[in-house]
Tab-separated table of C-alpha atoms in Angstrom:
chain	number	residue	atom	x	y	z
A	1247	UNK	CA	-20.051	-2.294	22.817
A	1248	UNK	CA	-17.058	-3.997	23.535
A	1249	UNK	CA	-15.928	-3.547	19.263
A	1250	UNK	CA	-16.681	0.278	19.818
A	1251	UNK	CA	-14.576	0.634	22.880
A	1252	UNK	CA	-11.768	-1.119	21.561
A	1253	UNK	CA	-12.144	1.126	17.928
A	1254	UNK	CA	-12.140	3.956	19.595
A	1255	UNK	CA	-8.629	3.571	21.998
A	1256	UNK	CA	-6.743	2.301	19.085
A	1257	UNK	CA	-8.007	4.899	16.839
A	1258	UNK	CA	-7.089	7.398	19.534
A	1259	UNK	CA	-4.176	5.761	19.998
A	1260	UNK	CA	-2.925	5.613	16.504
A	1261	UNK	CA	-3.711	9.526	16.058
A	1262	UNK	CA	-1.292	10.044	19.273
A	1263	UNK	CA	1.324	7.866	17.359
A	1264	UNK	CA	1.306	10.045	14.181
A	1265	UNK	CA	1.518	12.927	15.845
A	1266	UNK	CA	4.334	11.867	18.073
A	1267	UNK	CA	5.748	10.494	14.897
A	1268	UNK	CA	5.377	13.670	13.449
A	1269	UNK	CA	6.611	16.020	16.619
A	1270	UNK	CA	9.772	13.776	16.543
A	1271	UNK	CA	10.552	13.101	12.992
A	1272	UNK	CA	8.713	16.345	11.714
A	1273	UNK	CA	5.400	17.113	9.852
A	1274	UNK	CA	6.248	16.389	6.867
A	1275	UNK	CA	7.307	12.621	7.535
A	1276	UNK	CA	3.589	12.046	9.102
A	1277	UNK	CA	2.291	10.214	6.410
A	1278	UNK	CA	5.808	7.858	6.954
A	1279	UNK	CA	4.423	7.779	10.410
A	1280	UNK	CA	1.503	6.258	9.188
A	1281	UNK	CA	2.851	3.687	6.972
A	1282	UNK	CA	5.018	2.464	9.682
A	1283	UNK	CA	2.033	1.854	11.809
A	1284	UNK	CA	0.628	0.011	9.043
A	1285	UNK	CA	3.379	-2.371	8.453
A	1286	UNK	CA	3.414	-2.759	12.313
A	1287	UNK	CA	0.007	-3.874	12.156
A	1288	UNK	CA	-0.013	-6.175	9.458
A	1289	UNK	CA	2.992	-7.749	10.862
A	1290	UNK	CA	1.668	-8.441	14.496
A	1291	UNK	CA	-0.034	-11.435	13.176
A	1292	UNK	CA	3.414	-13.391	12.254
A	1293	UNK	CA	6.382	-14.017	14.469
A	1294	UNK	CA	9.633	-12.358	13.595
A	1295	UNK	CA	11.280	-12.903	17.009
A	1296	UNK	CA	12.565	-16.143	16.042
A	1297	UNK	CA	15.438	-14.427	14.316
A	1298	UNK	CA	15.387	-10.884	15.886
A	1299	UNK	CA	18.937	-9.516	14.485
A	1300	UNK	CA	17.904	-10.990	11.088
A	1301	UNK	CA	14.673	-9.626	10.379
A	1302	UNK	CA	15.687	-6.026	12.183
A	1303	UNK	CA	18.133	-5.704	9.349
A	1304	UNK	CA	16.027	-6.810	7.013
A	1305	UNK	CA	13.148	-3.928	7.632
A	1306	UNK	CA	15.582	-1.436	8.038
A	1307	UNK	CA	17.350	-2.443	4.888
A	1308	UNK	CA	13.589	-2.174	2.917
A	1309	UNK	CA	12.523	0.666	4.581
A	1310	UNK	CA	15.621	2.972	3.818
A	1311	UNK	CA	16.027	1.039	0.183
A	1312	UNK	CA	12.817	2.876	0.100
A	1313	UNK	CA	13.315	6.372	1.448
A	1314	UNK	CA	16.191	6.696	-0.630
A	1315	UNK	CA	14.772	5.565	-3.832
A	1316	UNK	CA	12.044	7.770	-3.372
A	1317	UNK	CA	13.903	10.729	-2.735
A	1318	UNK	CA	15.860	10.157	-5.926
A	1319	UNK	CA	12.391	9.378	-7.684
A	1320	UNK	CA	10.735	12.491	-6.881
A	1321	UNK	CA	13.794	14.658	-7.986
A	1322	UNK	CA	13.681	13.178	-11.836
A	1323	UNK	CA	11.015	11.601	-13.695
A	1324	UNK	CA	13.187	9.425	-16.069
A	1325	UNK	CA	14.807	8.125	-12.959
A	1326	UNK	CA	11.971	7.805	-11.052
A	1327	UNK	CA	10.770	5.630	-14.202
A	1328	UNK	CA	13.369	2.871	-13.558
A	1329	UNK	CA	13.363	2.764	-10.136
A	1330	UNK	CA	9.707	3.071	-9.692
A	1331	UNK	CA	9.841	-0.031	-11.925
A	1332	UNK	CA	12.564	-1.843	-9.901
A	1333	UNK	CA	11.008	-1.334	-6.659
A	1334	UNK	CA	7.577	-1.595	-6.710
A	1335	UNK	CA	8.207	-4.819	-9.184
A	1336	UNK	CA	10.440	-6.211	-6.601
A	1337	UNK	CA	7.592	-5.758	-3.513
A	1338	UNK	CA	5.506	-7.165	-5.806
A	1339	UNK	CA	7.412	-10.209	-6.309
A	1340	UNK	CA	8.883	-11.376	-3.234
A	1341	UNK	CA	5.904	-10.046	-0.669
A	1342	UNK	CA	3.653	-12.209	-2.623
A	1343	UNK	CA	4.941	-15.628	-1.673
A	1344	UNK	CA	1.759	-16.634	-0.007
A	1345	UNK	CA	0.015	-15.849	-3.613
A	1346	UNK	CA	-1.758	-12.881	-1.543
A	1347	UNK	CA	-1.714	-9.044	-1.102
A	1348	UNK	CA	-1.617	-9.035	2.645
A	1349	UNK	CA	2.495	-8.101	2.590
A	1350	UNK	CA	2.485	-5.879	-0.715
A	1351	UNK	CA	0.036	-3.820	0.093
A	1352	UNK	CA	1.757	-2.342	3.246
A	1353	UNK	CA	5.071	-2.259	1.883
A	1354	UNK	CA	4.266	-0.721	-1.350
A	1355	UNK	CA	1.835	2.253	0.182
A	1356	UNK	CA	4.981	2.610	2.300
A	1357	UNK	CA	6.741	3.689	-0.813
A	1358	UNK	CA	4.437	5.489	-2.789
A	1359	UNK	CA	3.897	7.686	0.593
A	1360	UNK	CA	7.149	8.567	0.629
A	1361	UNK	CA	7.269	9.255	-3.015
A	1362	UNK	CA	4.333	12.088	-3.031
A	1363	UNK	CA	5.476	13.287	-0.106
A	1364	UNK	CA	9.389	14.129	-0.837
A	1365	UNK	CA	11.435	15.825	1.358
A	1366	UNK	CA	14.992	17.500	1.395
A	1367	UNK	CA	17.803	19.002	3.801
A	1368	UNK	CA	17.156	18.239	7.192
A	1369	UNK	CA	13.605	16.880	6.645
A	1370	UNK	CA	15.414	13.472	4.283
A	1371	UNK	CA	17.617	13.179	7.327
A	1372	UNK	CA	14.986	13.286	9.596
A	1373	UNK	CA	13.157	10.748	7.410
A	1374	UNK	CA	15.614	8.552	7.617
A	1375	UNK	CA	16.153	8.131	11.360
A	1376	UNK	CA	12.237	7.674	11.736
A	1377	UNK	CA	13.103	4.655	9.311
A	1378	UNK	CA	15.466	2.772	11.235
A	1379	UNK	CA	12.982	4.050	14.323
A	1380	UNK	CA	10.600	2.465	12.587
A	1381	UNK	CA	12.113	-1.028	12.058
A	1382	UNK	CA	12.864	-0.758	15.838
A	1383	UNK	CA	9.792	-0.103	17.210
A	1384	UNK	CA	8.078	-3.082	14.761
A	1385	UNK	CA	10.646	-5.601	16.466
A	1386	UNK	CA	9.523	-3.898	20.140
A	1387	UNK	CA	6.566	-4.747	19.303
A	1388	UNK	CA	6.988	-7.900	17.662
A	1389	UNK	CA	8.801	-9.036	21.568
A	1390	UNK	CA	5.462	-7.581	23.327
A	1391	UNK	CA	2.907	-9.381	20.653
A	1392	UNK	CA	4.743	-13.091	20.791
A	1393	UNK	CA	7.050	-12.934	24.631
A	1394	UNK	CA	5.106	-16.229	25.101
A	1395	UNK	CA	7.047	-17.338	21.241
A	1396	UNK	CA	4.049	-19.698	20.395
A	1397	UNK	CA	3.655	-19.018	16.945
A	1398	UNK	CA	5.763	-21.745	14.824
A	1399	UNK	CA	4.605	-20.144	11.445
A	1400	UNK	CA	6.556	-19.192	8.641
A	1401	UNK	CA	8.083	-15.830	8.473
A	1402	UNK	CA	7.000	-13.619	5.896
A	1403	UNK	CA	10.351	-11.687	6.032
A	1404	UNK	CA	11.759	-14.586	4.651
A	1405	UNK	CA	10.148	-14.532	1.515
A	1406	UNK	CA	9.934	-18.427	0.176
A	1407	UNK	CA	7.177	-20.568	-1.385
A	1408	UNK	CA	4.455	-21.507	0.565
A	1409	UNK	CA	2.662	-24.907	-0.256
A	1410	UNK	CA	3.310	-24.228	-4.150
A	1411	UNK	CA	3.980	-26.316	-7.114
A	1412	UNK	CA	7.440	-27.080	-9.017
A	1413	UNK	CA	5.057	-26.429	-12.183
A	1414	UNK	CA	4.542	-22.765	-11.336
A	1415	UNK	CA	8.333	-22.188	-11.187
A	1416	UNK	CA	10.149	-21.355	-14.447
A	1417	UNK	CA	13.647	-21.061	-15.413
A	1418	UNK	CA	14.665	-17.381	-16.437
A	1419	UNK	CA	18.272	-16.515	-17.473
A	1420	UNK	CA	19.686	-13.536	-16.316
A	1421	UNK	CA	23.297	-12.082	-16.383
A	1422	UNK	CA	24.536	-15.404	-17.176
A	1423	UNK	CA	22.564	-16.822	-14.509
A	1424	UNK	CA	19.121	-18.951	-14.005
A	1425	UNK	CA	16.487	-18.140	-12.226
A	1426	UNK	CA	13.245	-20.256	-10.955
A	1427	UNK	CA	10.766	-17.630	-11.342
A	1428	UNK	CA	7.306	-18.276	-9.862
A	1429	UNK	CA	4.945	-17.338	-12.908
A	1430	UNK	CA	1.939	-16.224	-11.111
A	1431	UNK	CA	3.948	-14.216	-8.670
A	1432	UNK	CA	6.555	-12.888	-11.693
A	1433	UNK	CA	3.631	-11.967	-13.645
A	1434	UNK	CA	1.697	-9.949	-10.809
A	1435	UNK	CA	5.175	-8.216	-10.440
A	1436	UNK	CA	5.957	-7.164	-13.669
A	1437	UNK	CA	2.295	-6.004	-13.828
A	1438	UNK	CA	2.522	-3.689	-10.670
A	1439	UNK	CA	5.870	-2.808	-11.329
A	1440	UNK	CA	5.269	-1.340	-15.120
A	1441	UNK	CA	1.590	0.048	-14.622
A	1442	UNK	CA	2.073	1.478	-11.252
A	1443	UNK	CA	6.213	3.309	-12.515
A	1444	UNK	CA	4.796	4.486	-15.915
A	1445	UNK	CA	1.440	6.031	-14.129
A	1446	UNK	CA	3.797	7.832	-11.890
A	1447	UNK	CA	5.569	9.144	-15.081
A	1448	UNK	CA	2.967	10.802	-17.034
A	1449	UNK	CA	1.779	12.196	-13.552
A	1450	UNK	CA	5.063	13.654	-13.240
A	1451	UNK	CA	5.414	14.605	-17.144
A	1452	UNK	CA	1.791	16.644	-17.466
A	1453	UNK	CA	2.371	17.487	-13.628
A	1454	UNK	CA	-1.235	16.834	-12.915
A	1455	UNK	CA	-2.572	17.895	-9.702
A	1456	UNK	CA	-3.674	15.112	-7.490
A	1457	UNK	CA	-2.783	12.618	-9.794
A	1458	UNK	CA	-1.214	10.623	-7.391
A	1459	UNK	CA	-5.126	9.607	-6.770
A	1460	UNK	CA	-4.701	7.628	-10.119
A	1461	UNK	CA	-1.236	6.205	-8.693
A	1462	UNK	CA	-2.564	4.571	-6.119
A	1463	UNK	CA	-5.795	3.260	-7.839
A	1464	UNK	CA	-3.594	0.710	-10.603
A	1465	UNK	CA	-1.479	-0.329	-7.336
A	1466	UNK	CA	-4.397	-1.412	-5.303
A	1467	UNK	CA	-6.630	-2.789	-8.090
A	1468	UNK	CA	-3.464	-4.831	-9.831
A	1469	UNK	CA	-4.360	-8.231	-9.187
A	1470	UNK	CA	-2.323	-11.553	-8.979
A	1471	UNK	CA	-5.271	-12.604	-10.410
A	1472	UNK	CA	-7.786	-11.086	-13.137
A	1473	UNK	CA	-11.062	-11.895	-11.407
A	1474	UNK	CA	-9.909	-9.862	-8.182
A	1475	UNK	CA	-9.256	-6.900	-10.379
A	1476	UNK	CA	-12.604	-6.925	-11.735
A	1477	UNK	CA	-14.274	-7.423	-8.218
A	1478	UNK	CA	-12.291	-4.759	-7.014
A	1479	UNK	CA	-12.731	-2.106	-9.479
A	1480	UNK	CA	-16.347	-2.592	-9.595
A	1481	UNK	CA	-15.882	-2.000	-5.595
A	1482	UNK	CA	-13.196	0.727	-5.854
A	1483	UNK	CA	-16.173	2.689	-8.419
A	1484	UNK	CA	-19.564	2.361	-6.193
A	1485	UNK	CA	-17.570	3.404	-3.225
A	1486	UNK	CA	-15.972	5.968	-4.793
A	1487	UNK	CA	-19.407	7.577	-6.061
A	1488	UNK	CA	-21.064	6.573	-2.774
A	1489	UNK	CA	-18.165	8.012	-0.886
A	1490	UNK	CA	-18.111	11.250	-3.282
A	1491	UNK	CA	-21.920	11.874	-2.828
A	1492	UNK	CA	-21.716	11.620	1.038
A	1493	UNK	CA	-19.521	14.635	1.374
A	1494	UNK	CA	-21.638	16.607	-1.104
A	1495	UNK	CA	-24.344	16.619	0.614
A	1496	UNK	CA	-22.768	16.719	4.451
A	1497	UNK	CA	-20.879	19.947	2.652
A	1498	UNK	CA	-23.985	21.795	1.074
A	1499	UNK	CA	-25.270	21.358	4.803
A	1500	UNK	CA	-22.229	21.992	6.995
A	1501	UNK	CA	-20.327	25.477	5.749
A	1502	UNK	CA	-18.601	25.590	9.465
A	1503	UNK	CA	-14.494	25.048	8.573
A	1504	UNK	CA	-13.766	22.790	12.200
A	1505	UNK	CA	-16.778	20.865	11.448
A	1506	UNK	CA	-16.075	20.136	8.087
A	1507	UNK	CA	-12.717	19.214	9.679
A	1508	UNK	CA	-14.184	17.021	11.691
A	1509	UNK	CA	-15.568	15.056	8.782
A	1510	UNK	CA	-12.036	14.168	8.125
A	1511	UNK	CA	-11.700	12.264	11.281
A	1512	UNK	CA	-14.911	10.558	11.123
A	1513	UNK	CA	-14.463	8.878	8.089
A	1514	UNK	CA	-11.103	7.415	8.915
A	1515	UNK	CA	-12.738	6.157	12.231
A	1516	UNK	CA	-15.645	4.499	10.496
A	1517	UNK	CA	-12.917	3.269	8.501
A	1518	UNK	CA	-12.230	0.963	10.923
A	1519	UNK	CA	-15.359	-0.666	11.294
A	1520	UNK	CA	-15.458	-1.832	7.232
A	1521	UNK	CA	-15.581	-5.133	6.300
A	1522	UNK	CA	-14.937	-4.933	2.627
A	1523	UNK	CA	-13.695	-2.974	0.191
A	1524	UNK	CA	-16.956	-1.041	-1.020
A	1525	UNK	CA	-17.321	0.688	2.133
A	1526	UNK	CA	-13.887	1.345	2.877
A	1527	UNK	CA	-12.941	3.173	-0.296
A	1528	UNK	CA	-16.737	4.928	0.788
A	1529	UNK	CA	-14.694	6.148	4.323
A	1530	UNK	CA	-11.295	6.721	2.056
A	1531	UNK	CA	-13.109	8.929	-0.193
A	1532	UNK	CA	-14.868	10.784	2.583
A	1533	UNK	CA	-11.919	11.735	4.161
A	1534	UNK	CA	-9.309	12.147	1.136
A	1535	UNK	CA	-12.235	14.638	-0.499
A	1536	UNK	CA	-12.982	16.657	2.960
A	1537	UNK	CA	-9.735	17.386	3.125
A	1538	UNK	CA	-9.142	18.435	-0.420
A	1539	UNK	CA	-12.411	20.008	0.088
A	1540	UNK	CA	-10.876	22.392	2.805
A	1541	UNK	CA	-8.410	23.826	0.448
A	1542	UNK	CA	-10.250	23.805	-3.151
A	1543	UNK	CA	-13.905	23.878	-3.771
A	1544	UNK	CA	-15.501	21.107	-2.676
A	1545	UNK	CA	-17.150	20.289	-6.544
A	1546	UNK	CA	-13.935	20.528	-8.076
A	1547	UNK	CA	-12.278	17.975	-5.259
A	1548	UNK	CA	-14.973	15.603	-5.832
A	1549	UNK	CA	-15.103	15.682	-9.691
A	1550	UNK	CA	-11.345	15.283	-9.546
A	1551	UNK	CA	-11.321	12.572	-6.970
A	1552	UNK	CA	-14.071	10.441	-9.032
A	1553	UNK	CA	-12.815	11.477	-12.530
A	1554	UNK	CA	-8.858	9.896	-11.700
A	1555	UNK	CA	-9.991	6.539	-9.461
A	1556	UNK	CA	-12.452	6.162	-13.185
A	1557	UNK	CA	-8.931	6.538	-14.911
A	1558	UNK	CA	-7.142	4.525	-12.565
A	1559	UNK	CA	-9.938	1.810	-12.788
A	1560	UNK	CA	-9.478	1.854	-16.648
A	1561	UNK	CA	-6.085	1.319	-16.853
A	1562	UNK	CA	-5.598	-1.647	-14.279
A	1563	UNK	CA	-7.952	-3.421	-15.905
A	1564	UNK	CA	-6.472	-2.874	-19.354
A	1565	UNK	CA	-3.095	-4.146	-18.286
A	1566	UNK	CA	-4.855	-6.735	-16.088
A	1567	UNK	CA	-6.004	-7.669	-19.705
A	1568	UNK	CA	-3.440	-7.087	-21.738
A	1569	UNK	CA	-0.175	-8.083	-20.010
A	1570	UNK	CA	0.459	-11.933	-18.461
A	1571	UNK	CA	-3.313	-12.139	-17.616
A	1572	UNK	CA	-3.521	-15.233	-14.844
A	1573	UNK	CA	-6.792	-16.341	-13.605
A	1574	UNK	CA	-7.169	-18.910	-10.545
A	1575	UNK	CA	-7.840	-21.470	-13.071
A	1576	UNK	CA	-3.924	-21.132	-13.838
A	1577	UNK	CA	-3.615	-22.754	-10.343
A	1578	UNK	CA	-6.973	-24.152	-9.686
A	1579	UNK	CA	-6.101	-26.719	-12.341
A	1580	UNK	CA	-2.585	-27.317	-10.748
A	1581	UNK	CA	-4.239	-27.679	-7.414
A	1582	UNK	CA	-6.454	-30.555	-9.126
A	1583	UNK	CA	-4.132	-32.187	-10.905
A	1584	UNK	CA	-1.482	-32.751	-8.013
């Protein structure tokens, strides 16, 4: 009871941030809203009040790095190419110094928001102040979550090996310089940042309709390491389908606009009851194809929704496969042998 109780306020409460978000910044930075909120979130669980000033700057430095190369993204595709590339390659890298996802994930959905979701004029401007907001309200928080300053762990704002080996590091020489270059990590990031930049290119070049669906699939099924691709294709797929099925039948049944609406909301609050990745891409898809659904017919939202996350799938793996494959034996064997 307790689990439903607390679900329910912060569900409530983060629909009452987004819209704030929204009423302040404008509707069409709501989605930037939600990012924020995300990144918030995630970053709860680590202490960045030990250095306040320092990591303030630093967020607001990412997050309008961001904005800004989105905006110049989404005006050219041959740009967008390169600094797709550069950015997403560069989240990949240094957010993964704990050899995890927990950091990119955030950060990187952050970006890609903002990237199918441009905005011009007064909107960018807009955009921008609810970035630096943004940064602001995470360090608020950040005083509120650890006033008592009991957490001694390492900040993940100041990106840095974690318990790794020498071994994994190797020297890479660029402009005249050399580089120790973590090759699990620096594989993982040139994976992420070439799939996920030249995905978002032939989106843009055959300007396919909700192709971004696609974009986002290689960026949350690239892997630091091959077996979690596999695993979470295979669970991307079934809850896809199982996800896809759901709202065909609730929307052969229901033909009432505000209830099918309603559908929308439900599946981003079971959302939060999910414990792995099957049955939150089943909530994703619920919502993400009711909403399409409200706009286009509701078999042509869900055959487009299945048939790009199956093309997505396809091509993660294939790079997974293709370029600097690691496995945790890479690092398993390190592990044993130190």
């Amino acid at each position: 009871m307790k689990k439903i109780v607390s679900n329910t306020v912060m569900f409530a409460m983060i629909l009452a941030f987004i819209n704030l978000f929204g009423y302040v910044f404008g509707v069409n930075n709501n989605l930037v809203g939600i990012t924020i909120l995300i990144i918030l979130l995630v970053l709860m669980q680590e202490d960045l009040t030990q250095k306040p000033v320092e990591n303030f700057m630093k967020l607001t430095s990412i997050n309008l790095i961001s904005g800004i190369l989105t905006y110049f993204s989404s005006q050219n595709m041959w740009i967008g190419l390169v600094l797709n590339f550069l950015a997403l390659s560069t989240i990949g890298y240094f957010f993964s110094s704990r050899l995890n996802k927990i950091m990119v994930v955030p950060f990187g959905l952050h970006y890609l928001f903002m990237l199918y979701n441009p905005v011009s004029g007064i909107d960018f401007n807009k955009r921008l102040i609810g970035l630096i907001a943004g940064a602001f309200l995470i360090m608020i928080v950040q005083f509120i979550v650890h006033r008592k300053n009991i957490s001694q762990e390492e900040e993940l704002l100041n990106p840095g090996p974690i318990d790794e080996f020498n071994s994994l590091y190797e020297p890479v020489r660029l402009f005249g310089r050399e580089y120790a270059i973590h090759s699990i990590r620096g594989a993982y990031a040139l994976r992420i940042g070439l799939i996920t930049a030249a995905t978002a290119f032939i989106v843009a070049f055959f300007n396919l309709q909700e192709g971004r669906w696609v974009v986002y699939t290689v960026f949350a099924l690239t892997e630091l390491y091959s077996e979690d691709c596999i695993s979470r294709s295979k669970q991307r797929i079934q809850g896809t389908i199982l996800g896809t099925l759901i709202v065909l039948v609730l929307f052969f049944f229901i033909k009432d606009t505000s209830l099918r609406a309603m559908i929308i909301l439900v599946g981003g609050y079971l959302d939060s009851y999910t414990t792995n990745y099957r049955d939150k891409m089943i909530c994703v898809t619920i919502s993400v194809i009711a909403s399409t659904a409200l706009v286009n017919n509701t078999l042509y939202a869900a055959v487009n929704r299945v048939g790009y996350i199956l093309v997505g799938t396809a091509l993660a793996l294939l790079v997974d496969k293709l370029i600097f494959q690691k496995q945790y034996k890479d690092y398993e064997t390190l592990d044993t042998a130190n």
